[in-house]
C-alpha positions as YAML, in Angstrom:
chain: A
units: angstrom
residues:
- id: 1
  name: MET
  ca: [-19.63, 19.73, 39.86]
- id: 2
  name: SER
  ca: [-21.08, 18.68, 36.49]
- id: 3
  name: GLY
  ca: [-19.68, 21.80, 34.81]
- id: 4
  name: LEU
  ca: [-16.13, 20.90, 35.85]
- id: 5
  name: SER
  ca: [-16.20, 17.51, 34.11]
- id: 6
  name: GLY
  ca: [-16.85, 18.92, 30.61]
- id: 7
  name: PRO
  ca: [-13.44, 20.39, 29.60]
- id: 8
  name: PRO
  ca: [-11.35, 17.32, 30.63]
- id: 9
  name: ALA
  ca: [-13.62, 15.10, 28.52]
- id: 10
  name: ARG
  ca: [-13.18, 17.39, 25.53]
- id: 11
  name: ARG
  ca: [-9.44, 17.52, 26.11]
- id: 12
  name: GLY
  ca: [-9.38, 13.72, 26.24]
- id: 13
  name: ARG
  ca: [-11.09, 13.52, 22.84]
- id: 14
  name: CYS
  ca: [-8.63, 15.92, 21.17]
- id: 15
  name: PRO
  ca: [-5.74, 13.42, 20.76]
- id: 16
  name: LEU
  ca: [-8.15, 10.86, 19.29]
- id: 17
  name: ALA
  ca: [-9.52, 13.41, 16.86]
- id: 18
  name: LEU
  ca: [-6.00, 14.44, 15.82]
- id: 19
  name: LEU
  ca: [-5.06, 10.78, 15.32]
- id: 20
  name: LEU
  ca: [-8.08, 10.17, 13.10]
- id: 21
  name: LEU
  ca: [-7.32, 13.36, 11.16]
- id: 22
  name: PHE
  ca: [-3.75, 12.16, 10.60]
- id: 23
  name: LEU
  ca: [-4.88, 8.72, 9.45]
- id: 24
  name: LEU
  ca: [-7.49, 10.09, 7.07]
- id: 25
  name: CYS
  ca: [-5.21, 12.71, 5.53]
- id: 26
  name: PRO
  ca: [-2.21, 11.06, 3.85]
- id: 27
  name: SER
  ca: [-1.57, 14.30, 1.98]
- id: 28
  name: LEU
  ca: [0.03, 15.65, 5.15]
- id: 29
  name: VAL
  ca: [3.18, 13.74, 4.20]
- id: 30
  name: LEU
  ca: [5.63, 16.28, 2.83]
- id: 31
  name: ALA
  ca: [8.25, 15.77, 0.14]
- id: 32
  name: ILE
  ca: [11.98, 16.09, 0.74]
- id: 33
  name: SER
  ca: [13.83, 18.92, -0.98]
- id: 34
  name: PHE
  ca: [17.53, 19.77, -0.99]
- id: 35
  name: HIS
  ca: [20.11, 21.54, -3.14]
- id: 36
  name: LEU
  ca: [22.53, 19.51, -5.24]
- id: 37
  name: PRO
  ca: [25.79, 21.32, -6.13]
- id: 38
  name: ILE
  ca: [27.32, 20.59, -9.51]
- id: 39
  name: ASN
  ca: [29.82, 17.73, -9.73]
- id: 40
  name: SER
  ca: [28.51, 16.29, -6.48]
- id: 41
  name: ARG
  ca: [26.54, 13.27, -5.27]
- id: 42
  name: LYS
  ca: [23.96, 13.02, -2.50]
- id: 43
  name: CYS
  ca: [22.28, 9.86, -1.26]
- id: 44
  name: LEU
  ca: [19.30, 9.17, 0.98]
- id: 45
  name: ARG
  ca: [18.97, 5.86, 2.84]
- id: 46
  name: GLU
  ca: [15.89, 4.24, 4.31]
- id: 47
  name: GLU
  ca: [15.08, 0.84, 5.80]
- id: 48
  name: ILE
  ca: [11.98, -0.73, 4.26]
- id: 49
  name: HIS
  ca: [10.18, -3.93, 5.18]
- id: 50
  name: LYS
  ca: [9.71, -6.97, 2.97]
- id: 51
  name: ASP
  ca: [7.05, -7.20, 0.21]
- id: 52
  name: LEU
  ca: [6.16, -3.51, 0.22]
- id: 53
  name: LEU
  ca: [5.29, -1.37, -2.75]
- id: 54
  name: VAL
  ca: [7.54, 1.69, -3.00]
- id: 55
  name: THR
  ca: [6.63, 4.61, -5.23]
- id: 56
  name: GLY
  ca: [8.24, 7.96, -5.70]
- id: 57
  name: ALA
  ca: [8.17, 11.13, -7.72]
- id: 58
  name: TYR
  ca: [11.15, 13.39, -8.27]
- id: 59
  name: GLU
  ca: [11.84, 16.73, -9.90]
- id: 60
  name: ILE
  ca: [15.23, 18.32, -10.49]
- id: 61
  name: SER
  ca: [15.19, 22.02, -11.27]
- id: 62
  name: ASP
  ca: [18.09, 23.24, -13.43]
- id: 63
  name: GLN
  ca: [18.31, 26.91, -12.51]
- id: 64
  name: SER
  ca: [21.21, 27.46, -14.92]
- id: 65
  name: GLY
  ca: [18.91, 27.22, -17.93]
- id: 66
  name: GLY
  ca: [20.90, 24.35, -19.43]
- id: 67
  name: ALA
  ca: [24.17, 26.24, -19.40]
- id: 68
  name: GLY
  ca: [27.33, 24.29, -18.79]
- id: 69
  name: GLY
  ca: [25.90, 20.94, -19.92]
- id: 70
  name: LEU
  ca: [24.50, 20.00, -16.53]
- id: 71
  name: ARG
  ca: [23.18, 16.45, -16.32]
- id: 72
  name: SER
  ca: [21.65, 14.76, -13.29]
- id: 73
  name: HIS
  ca: [21.51, 11.02, -12.72]
- id: 74
  name: LEU
  ca: [19.23, 9.08, -10.38]
- id: 75
  name: LYS
  ca: [19.97, 5.58, -9.13]
- id: 76
  name: ILE
  ca: [18.19, 3.44, -6.52]
- id: 77
  name: THR
  ca: [20.03, 0.42, -5.13]
- id: 78
  name: ASP
  ca: [19.76, -2.01, -2.24]
- id: 79
  name: SER
  ca: [22.50, -3.01, 0.20]
- id: 80
  name: ALA
  ca: [23.76, -5.71, -2.23]
- id: 81
  name: GLY
  ca: [24.24, -3.14, -4.99]
- id: 82
  name: HIS
  ca: [21.31, -4.32, -7.13]
- id: 83
  name: ILE
  ca: [19.93, -1.48, -9.25]
- id: 84
  name: LEU
  ca: [16.18, -1.10, -8.71]
- id: 85
  name: TYR
  ca: [15.79, 2.06, -10.75]
- id: 86
  name: SER
  ca: [18.18, 4.13, -12.83]
- id: 87
  name: LYS
  ca: [17.64, 7.23, -14.92]
- id: 88
  name: GLU
  ca: [20.24, 9.12, -16.93]
- id: 89
  name: ASP
  ca: [19.68, 12.82, -17.50]
- id: 90
  name: ALA
  ca: [16.86, 12.80, -14.94]
- id: 91
  name: THR
  ca: [14.75, 15.92, -14.70]
- id: 92
  name: LYS
  ca: [11.27, 14.81, -13.67]
- id: 93
  name: GLY
  ca: [9.59, 11.45, -13.35]
- id: 94
  name: LYS
  ca: [8.23, 8.64, -11.22]
- id: 95
  name: PHE
  ca: [9.45, 5.23, -10.13]
- id: 96
  name: ALA
  ca: [7.99, 2.15, -8.45]
- id: 97
  name: PHE
  ca: [9.30, -1.19, -7.22]
- id: 98
  name: THR
  ca: [8.42, -3.91, -4.73]
- id: 99
  name: THR
  ca: [10.87, -4.94, -2.03]
- id: 100
  name: GLU
  ca: [11.85, -8.60, -1.84]
- id: 101
  name: ASP
  ca: [13.34, -8.49, 1.64]
- id: 102
  name: TYR
  ca: [13.86, -6.19, 4.60]
- id: 103
  name: ASP
  ca: [16.80, -4.10, 3.51]
- id: 104
  name: MET
  ca: [18.47, -0.70, 3.42]
- id: 105
  name: PHE
  ca: [17.70, 1.12, 0.20]
- id: 106
  name: GLU
  ca: [19.70, 4.04, -1.16]
- id: 107
  name: VAL
  ca: [18.46, 6.80, -3.46]
- id: 108
  name: CYS
  ca: [21.35, 8.70, -5.02]
- id: 109
  name: PHE
  ca: [21.30, 11.90, -7.09]
- id: 110
  name: GLU
  ca: [24.44, 12.86, -8.99]
- id: 111
  name: SER
  ca: [25.13, 16.07, -10.87]
- id: 112
  name: LYS
  ca: [27.79, 16.26, -13.60]
- id: 113
  name: VAL
  ca: [29.01, 18.79, -16.12]
- id: 114
  name: PHE
  ca: [29.74, 17.30, -19.54]
- id: 115
  name: HIS
  ca: [30.60, 20.32, -21.66]
- id: 116
  name: THR
  ca: [30.24, 24.07, -21.73]
- id: 117
  name: MET
  ca: [30.38, 26.70, -24.42]
- id: 118
  name: ASN
  ca: [30.99, 29.55, -22.00]
- id: 119
  name: PRO
  ca: [34.53, 29.71, -20.54]
- id: 120
  name: LEU
  ca: [33.36, 32.14, -17.87]
- id: 121
  name: ILE
  ca: [31.22, 29.49, -16.16]
- id: 122
  name: SER
  ca: [32.79, 28.07, -13.02]
- id: 123
  name: PHE
  ca: [32.65, 24.33, -12.22]
- id: 124
  name: SER
  ca: [33.40, 24.67, -8.52]
- id: 125
  name: GLY
  ca: [29.78, 24.65, -7.44]
- id: 126
  name: THR
  ca: [30.12, 28.08, -5.88]
- id: 127
  name: GLY
  ca: [30.49, 30.16, -9.04]
- id: 128
  name: ARG
  ca: [28.01, 31.27, -11.66]
- id: 129
  name: ILE
  ca: [26.20, 27.95, -11.98]
- id: 130
  name: PRO
  ca: [23.58, 27.70, -9.19]
- id: 131
  name: ASP
  ca: [22.87, 24.49, -7.32]
- id: 132
  name: GLN
  ca: [20.11, 22.25, -8.58]
- id: 133
  name: LEU
  ca: [16.96, 21.95, -6.49]
- id: 134
  name: VAL
  ca: [15.89, 18.33, -5.97]
- id: 135
  name: ILE
  ca: [12.38, 17.49, -4.77]
- id: 136
  name: LEU
  ca: [11.71, 13.87, -3.82]
- id: 137
  name: ASP
  ca: [8.38, 12.45, -2.67]
- id: 138
  name: MET
  ca: [8.85, 8.79, -1.72]
- id: 139
  name: LYS
  ca: [6.09, 6.61, -0.30]
- id: 140
  name: HIS
  ca: [5.83, 2.96, 0.65]
- id: 141
  name: GLY
  ca: [3.23, 0.58, 1.99]
- id: 142
  name: VAL
  ca: [-0.24, 2.02, 2.44]
- id: 143
  name: GLU
  ca: [0.89, 5.48, 1.36]
- id: 144
  name: ALA
  ca: [2.04, 4.14, -2.02]
- id: 145
  name: LYS
  ca: [-1.33, 2.64, -2.97]
- id: 146
  name: ASN
  ca: [-3.49, 4.56, -5.40]
- id: 147
  name: TYR
  ca: [-6.91, 4.29, -3.80]
- id: 148
  name: GLU
  ca: [-8.49, 6.42, -6.51]
- id: 149
  name: GLU
  ca: [-7.67, 3.75, -9.08]
- id: 150
  name: ILE
  ca: [-8.86, 1.03, -6.70]
- id: 151
  name: ALA
  ca: [-12.15, 2.90, -6.26]
- id: 152
  name: LYS
  ca: [-12.58, 3.16, -10.04]
- id: 153
  name: VAL
  ca: [-11.79, -0.50, -10.68]
- id: 154
  name: GLU
  ca: [-13.89, -1.88, -7.83]
- id: 155
  name: LYS
  ca: [-16.52, 0.88, -8.02]
- id: 156
  name: LEU
  ca: [-16.22, 1.78, -4.35]
- id: 157
  name: LYS
  ca: [-17.95, 4.63, -2.62]
- id: 158
  name: PRO
  ca: [-15.88, 7.31, -0.82]
- id: 159
  name: LEU
  ca: [-16.72, 5.83, 2.58]
- id: 160
  name: GLU
  ca: [-15.75, 2.36, 1.36]
- id: 161
  name: VAL
  ca: [-12.45, 3.73, 0.07]
- id: 162
  name: GLU
  ca: [-11.67, 5.26, 3.46]
- id: 163
  name: LEU
  ca: [-12.61, 1.99, 5.16]
- id: 164
  name: ARG
  ca: [-10.28, 0.13, 2.77]
- id: 165
  name: ARG
  ca: [-7.53, 2.62, 3.57]
- id: 166
  name: LEU
  ca: [-8.04, 2.17, 7.32]
- id: 167
  name: GLU
  ca: [-8.11, -1.61, 6.89]
- id: 168
  name: ASP
  ca: [-4.80, -1.56, 5.01]
- id: 169
  name: LEU
  ca: [-3.34, 0.81, 7.57]
- id: 170
  name: SER
  ca: [-4.44, -1.43, 10.43]
- id: 171
  name: GLU
  ca: [-2.91, -4.44, 8.67]
- id: 172
  name: SER
  ca: [0.31, -2.50, 8.18]
- id: 173
  name: ILE
  ca: [0.43, -1.60, 11.88]
- id: 174
  name: VAL
  ca: [-0.23, -5.23, 12.85]
- id: 175
  name: ASN
  ca: [2.57, -6.37, 10.53]
- id: 176
  name: ASP
  ca: [4.92, -3.80, 12.02]
- id: 177
  name: PHE
  ca: [4.14, -5.02, 15.53]
- id: 178
  name: ALA
  ca: [4.61, -8.62, 14.40]
- id: 179
  name: TYR
  ca: [7.96, -7.73, 12.89]
- id: 180
  name: MET
  ca: [8.99, -5.89, 16.07]
- id: 181
  name: LYS
  ca: [7.95, -8.92, 18.13]
- id: 182
  name: LYS
  ca: [9.98, -11.20, 15.86]
- id: 183
  name: ARG
  ca: [13.02, -8.95, 16.17]
- id: 184
  name: GLU
  ca: [12.56, -8.85, 19.95]
- id: 185
  name: GLU
  ca: [12.46, -12.66, 20.04]
- id: 186
  name: GLU
  ca: [15.59, -12.85, 17.89]
- id: 187
  name: MET
  ca: [17.38, -10.36, 20.13]
- id: 188
  name: ARG
  ca: [16.27, -12.27, 23.23]
- id: 189
  name: ASP
  ca: [17.54, -15.54, 21.75]
- id: 190
  name: THR
  ca: [20.81, -13.84, 20.87]
- id: 191
  name: ASN
  ca: [21.16, -12.46, 24.40]
- id: 192
  name: GLU
  ca: [20.39, -15.83, 25.94]
- id: 193
  name: SER
  ca: [22.89, -17.53, 23.64]
- id: 194
  name: THR
  ca: [25.50, -14.92, 24.48]
- id: 195
  name: ASN
  ca: [24.84, -15.29, 28.22]
- id: 196
  name: THR
  ca: [25.18, -19.08, 27.92]
- id: 197
  name: ARG
  ca: [28.47, -18.75, 26.06]
- id: 198
  name: VAL
  ca: [29.76, -16.25, 28.62]
- id: 199
  name: LEU
  ca: [28.75, -18.62, 31.43]
- id: 200
  name: TYR
  ca: [30.54, -21.58, 29.83]
- id: 201
  name: PHE
  ca: [33.59, -19.44, 29.12]
- id: 202
  name: SER
  ca: [33.63, -18.23, 32.74]
- id: 203
  name: ILE
  ca: [33.42, -21.83, 34.03]
- id: 204
  name: PHE
  ca: [36.16, -22.91, 31.63]
- id: 205
  name: SER
  ca: [38.34, -19.97, 32.71]
- id: 206
  name: MET
  ca: [37.76, -20.82, 36.37]
- id: 207
  name: PHE
  ca: [38.82, -24.45, 35.86]
- id: 208
  name: CYS
  ca: [41.88, -23.27, 33.92]
- id: 209
  name: LEU
  ca: [42.86, -20.93, 36.76]
- id: 210
  name: ILE
  ca: [42.30, -23.66, 39.36]
- id: 211
  name: GLY
  ca: [44.39, -26.11, 37.30]
- id: 212
  name: LEU
  ca: [47.13, -23.54, 36.81]
- id: 213
  name: ALA
  ca: [47.20, -22.70, 40.53]
- id: 214
  name: THR
  ca: [47.35, -26.41, 41.44]
- id: 215
  name: TRP
  ca: [50.19, -26.98, 38.98]
- id: 216
  name: GLN
  ca: [52.10, -24.01, 40.40]
- id: 217
  name: VAL
  ca: [51.71, -25.34, 43.95]
- id: 218
  name: PHE
  ca: [53.06, -28.80, 43.03]
- id: 219
  name: TYR
  ca: [55.83, -27.32, 40.88]
- id: 220
  name: LEU
  ca: [57.00, -24.98, 43.62]
- id: 221
  name: ARG
  ca: [56.78, -27.79, 46.14]
- id: 222
  name: ARG
  ca: [59.05, -30.00, 44.03]
- id: 223
  name: PHE
  ca: [61.39, -27.06, 43.40]
- id: 224
  name: PHE
  ca: [61.75, -26.25, 47.08]
- id: 225
  name: LYS
  ca: [62.28, -29.96, 47.90]
- id: 226
  name: ALA
  ca: [64.96, -30.15, 45.24]
- id: 227
  name: LYS
  ca: [66.71, -27.16, 46.81]
- id: 228
  name: LYS
  ca: [66.25, -28.80, 50.24]
- id: 229
  name: LEU
  ca: [64.43, -25.72, 51.50]
- id: 230
  name: ILE
  ca: [61.54, -27.83, 52.76]
- id: 231
  name: GLU
  ca: [61.14, -31.50, 53.67]
...
């Protein structure tokens, strides 16, 4: 009987081990890559919480070798249209900003052709000029912190750095749950307010219907008496 209890215990520890491996290995986060045709614009949107550090690295590969005067522009804006980062003729670089409020942020890449010395080059995006390859690695919150620099400044040991990372991650999870709880409370208040308004509207509609029915009864009664159909 004791031999049968071993495998389930090991299977039970596997999810915990995978979770710890995921938490301790932030490098598992992969970058986003896509192709950007010429004379086109592509945007990525993401909702980010308040007071979070957002960092990113981008690289735009021009496979045309500079032919056709290809230029790529990068712009990061919030839902109000405020420009958080902008780069003309972007090829490779990094950006960083801190969010002031919970909002929807938009990262837009735009490819344009300014001039060309070769009349055989097509500007349709499907001709001789190949699409540009865009690689974007965007991180926020705990992922955006540079723990190597923190370790150098505070002279932390590797184990202390990992503990700091887990502490920040735990705080981030707690903040996420607190935010979800706040949103749940707001939604509950909204539902209760809506239910109250619907109840009052239903009562008001019922009184209106009762009043209208009573008025119709008295009106028809007077009408029939005037026509001497009833006494």
